[in-house]
PDB file of C-alpha atoms in Angstrom:
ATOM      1  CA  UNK D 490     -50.276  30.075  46.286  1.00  0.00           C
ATOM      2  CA  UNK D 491     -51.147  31.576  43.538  1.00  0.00           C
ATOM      3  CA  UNK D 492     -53.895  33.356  41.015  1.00  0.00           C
ATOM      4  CA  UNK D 493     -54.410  32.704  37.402  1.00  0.00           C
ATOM      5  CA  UNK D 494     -57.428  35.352  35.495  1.00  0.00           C
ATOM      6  CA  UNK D 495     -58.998  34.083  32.128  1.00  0.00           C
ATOM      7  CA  UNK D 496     -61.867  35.274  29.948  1.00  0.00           C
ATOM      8  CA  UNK D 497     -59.872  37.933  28.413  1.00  0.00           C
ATOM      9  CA  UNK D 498     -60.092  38.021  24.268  1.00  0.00           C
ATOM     10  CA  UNK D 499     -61.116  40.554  21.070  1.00  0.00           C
ATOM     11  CA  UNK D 500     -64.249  42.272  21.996  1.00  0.00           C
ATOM     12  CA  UNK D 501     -66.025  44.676  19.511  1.00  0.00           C
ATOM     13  CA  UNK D 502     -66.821  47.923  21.544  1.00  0.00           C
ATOM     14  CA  UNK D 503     -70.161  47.496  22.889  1.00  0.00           C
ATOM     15  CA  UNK D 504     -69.553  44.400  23.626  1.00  0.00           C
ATOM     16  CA  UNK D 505     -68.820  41.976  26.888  1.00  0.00           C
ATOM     17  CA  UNK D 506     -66.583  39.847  28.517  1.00  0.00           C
ATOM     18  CA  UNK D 507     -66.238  38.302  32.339  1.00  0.00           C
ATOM     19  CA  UNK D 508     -62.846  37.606  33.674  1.00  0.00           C
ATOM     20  CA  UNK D 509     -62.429  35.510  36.190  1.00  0.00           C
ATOM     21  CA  UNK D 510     -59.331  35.137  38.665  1.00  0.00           C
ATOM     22  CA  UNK D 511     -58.711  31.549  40.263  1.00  0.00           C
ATOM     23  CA  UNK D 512     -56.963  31.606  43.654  1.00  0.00           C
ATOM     24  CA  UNK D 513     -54.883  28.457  44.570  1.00  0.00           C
ATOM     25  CA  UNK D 514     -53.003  27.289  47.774  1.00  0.00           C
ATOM     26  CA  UNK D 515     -55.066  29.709  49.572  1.00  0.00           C
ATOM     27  CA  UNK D 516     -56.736  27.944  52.668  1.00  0.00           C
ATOM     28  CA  UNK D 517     -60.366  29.209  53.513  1.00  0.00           C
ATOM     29  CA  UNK D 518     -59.447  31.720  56.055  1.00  0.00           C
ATOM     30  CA  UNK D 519     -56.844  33.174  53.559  1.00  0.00           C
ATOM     31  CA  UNK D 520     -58.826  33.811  50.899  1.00  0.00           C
ATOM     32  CA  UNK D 521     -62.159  34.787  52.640  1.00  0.00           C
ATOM     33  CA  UNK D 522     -60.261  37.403  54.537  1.00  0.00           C
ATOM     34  CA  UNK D 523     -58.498  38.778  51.413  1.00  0.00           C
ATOM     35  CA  UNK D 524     -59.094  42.206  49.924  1.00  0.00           C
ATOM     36  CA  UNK D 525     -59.441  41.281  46.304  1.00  0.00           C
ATOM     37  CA  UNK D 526     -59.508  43.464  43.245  1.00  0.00           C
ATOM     38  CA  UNK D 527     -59.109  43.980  39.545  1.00  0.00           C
ATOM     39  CA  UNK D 528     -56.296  46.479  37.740  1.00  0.00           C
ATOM     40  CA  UNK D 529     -55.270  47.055  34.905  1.00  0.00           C
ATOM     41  CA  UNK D 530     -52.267  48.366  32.630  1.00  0.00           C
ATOM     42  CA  UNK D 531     -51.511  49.519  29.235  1.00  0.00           C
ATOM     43  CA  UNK D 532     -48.282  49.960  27.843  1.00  0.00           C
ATOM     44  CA  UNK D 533     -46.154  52.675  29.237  1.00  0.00           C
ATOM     45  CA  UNK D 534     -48.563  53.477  31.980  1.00  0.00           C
ATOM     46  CA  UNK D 535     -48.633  52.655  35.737  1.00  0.00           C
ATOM     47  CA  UNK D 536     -51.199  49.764  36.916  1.00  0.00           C
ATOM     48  CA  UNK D 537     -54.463  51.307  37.437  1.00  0.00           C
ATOM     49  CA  UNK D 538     -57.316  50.534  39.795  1.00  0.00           C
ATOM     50  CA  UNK D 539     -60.319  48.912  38.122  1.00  0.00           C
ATOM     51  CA  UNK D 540     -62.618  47.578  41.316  1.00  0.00           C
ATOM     52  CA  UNK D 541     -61.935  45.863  44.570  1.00  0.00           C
ATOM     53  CA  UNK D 542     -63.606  44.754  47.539  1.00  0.00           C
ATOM     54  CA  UNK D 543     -62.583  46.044  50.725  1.00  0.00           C
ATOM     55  CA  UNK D 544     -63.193  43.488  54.170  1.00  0.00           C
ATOM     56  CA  UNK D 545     -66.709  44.186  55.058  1.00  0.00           C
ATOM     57  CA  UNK D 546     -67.349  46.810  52.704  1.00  0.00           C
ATOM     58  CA  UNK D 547     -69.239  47.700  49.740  1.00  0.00           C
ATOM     59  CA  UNK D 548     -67.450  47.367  45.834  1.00  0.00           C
ATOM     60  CA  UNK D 549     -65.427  50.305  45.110  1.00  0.00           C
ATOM     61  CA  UNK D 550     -64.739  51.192  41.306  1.00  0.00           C
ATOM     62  CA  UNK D 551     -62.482  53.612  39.598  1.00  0.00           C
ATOM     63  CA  UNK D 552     -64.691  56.359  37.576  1.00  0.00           C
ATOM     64  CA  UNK D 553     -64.422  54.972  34.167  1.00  0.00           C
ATOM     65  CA  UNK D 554     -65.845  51.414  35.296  1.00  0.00           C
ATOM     66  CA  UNK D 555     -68.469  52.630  37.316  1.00  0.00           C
ATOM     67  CA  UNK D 556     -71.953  51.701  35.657  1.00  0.00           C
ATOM     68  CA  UNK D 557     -69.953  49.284  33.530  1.00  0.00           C
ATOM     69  CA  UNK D 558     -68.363  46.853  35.698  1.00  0.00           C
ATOM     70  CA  UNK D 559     -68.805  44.062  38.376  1.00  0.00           C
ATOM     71  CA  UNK D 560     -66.754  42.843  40.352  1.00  0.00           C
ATOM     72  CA  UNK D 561     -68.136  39.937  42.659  1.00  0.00           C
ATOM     73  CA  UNK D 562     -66.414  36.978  44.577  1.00  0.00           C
ATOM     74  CA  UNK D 563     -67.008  33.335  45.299  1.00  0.00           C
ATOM     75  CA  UNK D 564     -65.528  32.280  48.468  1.00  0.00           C
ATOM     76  CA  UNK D 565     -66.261  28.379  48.227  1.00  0.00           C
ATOM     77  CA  UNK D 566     -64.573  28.127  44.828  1.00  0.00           C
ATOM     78  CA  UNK D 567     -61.519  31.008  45.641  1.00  0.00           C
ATOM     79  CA  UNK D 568     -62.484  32.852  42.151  1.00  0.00           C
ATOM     80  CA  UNK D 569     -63.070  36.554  41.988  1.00  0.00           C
ATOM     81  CA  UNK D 570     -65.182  37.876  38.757  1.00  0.00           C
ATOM     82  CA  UNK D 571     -65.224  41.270  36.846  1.00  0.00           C
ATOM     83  CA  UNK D 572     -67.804  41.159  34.193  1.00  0.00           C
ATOM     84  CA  UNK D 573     -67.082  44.303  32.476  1.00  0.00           C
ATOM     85  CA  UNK D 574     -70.225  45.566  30.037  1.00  0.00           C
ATOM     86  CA  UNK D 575     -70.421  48.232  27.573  1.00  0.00           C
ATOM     87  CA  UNK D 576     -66.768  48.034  26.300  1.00  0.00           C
ATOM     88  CA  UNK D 577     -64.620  51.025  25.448  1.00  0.00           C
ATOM     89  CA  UNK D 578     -61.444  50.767  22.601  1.00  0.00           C
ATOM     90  CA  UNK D 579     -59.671  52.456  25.687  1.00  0.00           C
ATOM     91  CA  UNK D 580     -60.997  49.305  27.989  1.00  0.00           C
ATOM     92  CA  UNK D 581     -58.295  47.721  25.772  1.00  0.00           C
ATOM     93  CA  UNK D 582     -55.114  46.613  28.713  1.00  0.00           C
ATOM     94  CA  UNK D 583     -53.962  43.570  30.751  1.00  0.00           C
ATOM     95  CA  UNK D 584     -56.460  43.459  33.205  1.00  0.00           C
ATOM     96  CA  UNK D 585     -54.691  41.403  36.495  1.00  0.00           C
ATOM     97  CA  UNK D 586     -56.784  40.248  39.978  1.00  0.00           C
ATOM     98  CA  UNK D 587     -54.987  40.976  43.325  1.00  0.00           C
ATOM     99  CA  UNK D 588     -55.304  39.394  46.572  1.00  0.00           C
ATOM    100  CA  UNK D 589     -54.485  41.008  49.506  1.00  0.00           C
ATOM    101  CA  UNK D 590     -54.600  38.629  52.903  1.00  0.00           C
ATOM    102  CA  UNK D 591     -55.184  40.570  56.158  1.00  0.00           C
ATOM    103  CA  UNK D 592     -53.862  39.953  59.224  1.00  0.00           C
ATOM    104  CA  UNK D 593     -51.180  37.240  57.495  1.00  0.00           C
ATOM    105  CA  UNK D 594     -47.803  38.482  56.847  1.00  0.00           C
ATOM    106  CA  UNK D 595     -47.778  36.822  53.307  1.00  0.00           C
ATOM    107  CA  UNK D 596     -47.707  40.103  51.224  1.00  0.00           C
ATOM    108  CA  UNK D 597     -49.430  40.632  48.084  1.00  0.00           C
ATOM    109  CA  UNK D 598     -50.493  38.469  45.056  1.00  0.00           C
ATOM    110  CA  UNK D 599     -50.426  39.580  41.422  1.00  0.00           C
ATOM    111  CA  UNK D 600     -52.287  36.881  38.833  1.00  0.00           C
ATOM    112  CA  UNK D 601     -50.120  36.810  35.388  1.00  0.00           C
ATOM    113  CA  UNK D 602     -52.369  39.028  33.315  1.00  0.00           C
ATOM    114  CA  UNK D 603     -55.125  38.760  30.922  1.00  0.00           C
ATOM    115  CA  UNK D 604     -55.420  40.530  27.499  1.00  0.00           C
ATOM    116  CA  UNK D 605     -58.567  42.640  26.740  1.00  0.00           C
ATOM    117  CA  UNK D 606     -58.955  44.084  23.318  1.00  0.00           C
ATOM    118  CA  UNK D 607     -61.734  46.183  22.412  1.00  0.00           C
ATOM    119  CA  UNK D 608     -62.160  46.819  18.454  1.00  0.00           C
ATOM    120  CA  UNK D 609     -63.839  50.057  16.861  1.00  0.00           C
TER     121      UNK D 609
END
């Protein structure tokens, strides 16, 4: 099992990208009961909270991406989106997706990373 994010690149600020996260080795009733999200991390700092969606809830979004960014699953084909508008320089970080299964004891899952850099 296993996630792997793309879309990430050099963005001028302004600009927009849409990362997407692809979940493998998940079976259905894995991945459609998975808390899924989006975070982020710059060098030096902790991993921050971008978006996720909780089971059966509404989006939530840190402050900063609020207005800015989506974050929006597909179940059929196991991807989870963030299409992030309006880029900030300080946007610039590894943005990673996270999948959280519930009522499985199979832990977390981290994707490898994908850059975002957003130019002046």
């Amino acid at each position: 099992m296993r996630l792997v994010e793309s879309g990430g690149g050099l963005v001028q600020a302004g600009g927009s990208l849409r990362l997407s996260c692809a979940a493998s080795g998940f079976i259905s009733s894995v991945f459609n009961g998975a808390i899924v999200g989006w975070y982020r991390q710059t060098p030096g700092n902790q991993r921050e909270l971008v978006a996720d969606i909780p089971l059966g809830a509404n989006p939530n979004y840190a402050d900063f991406a609020k207005g800015r960014f989506v974050i929006s699953r597909d179940n059929a084909r196991k991807r989870i989106y963030l299409q992030m508008n309006t880029l900030r320089p300080e946007d610039t970080a590894v943005y990673y997706c996270r999948l959280e299964p519930r009522g499985y004891s199979l832990g977390v899952f981290w994707g490898q990373g994908t850059q975002v850099t957003v130019s002046s």
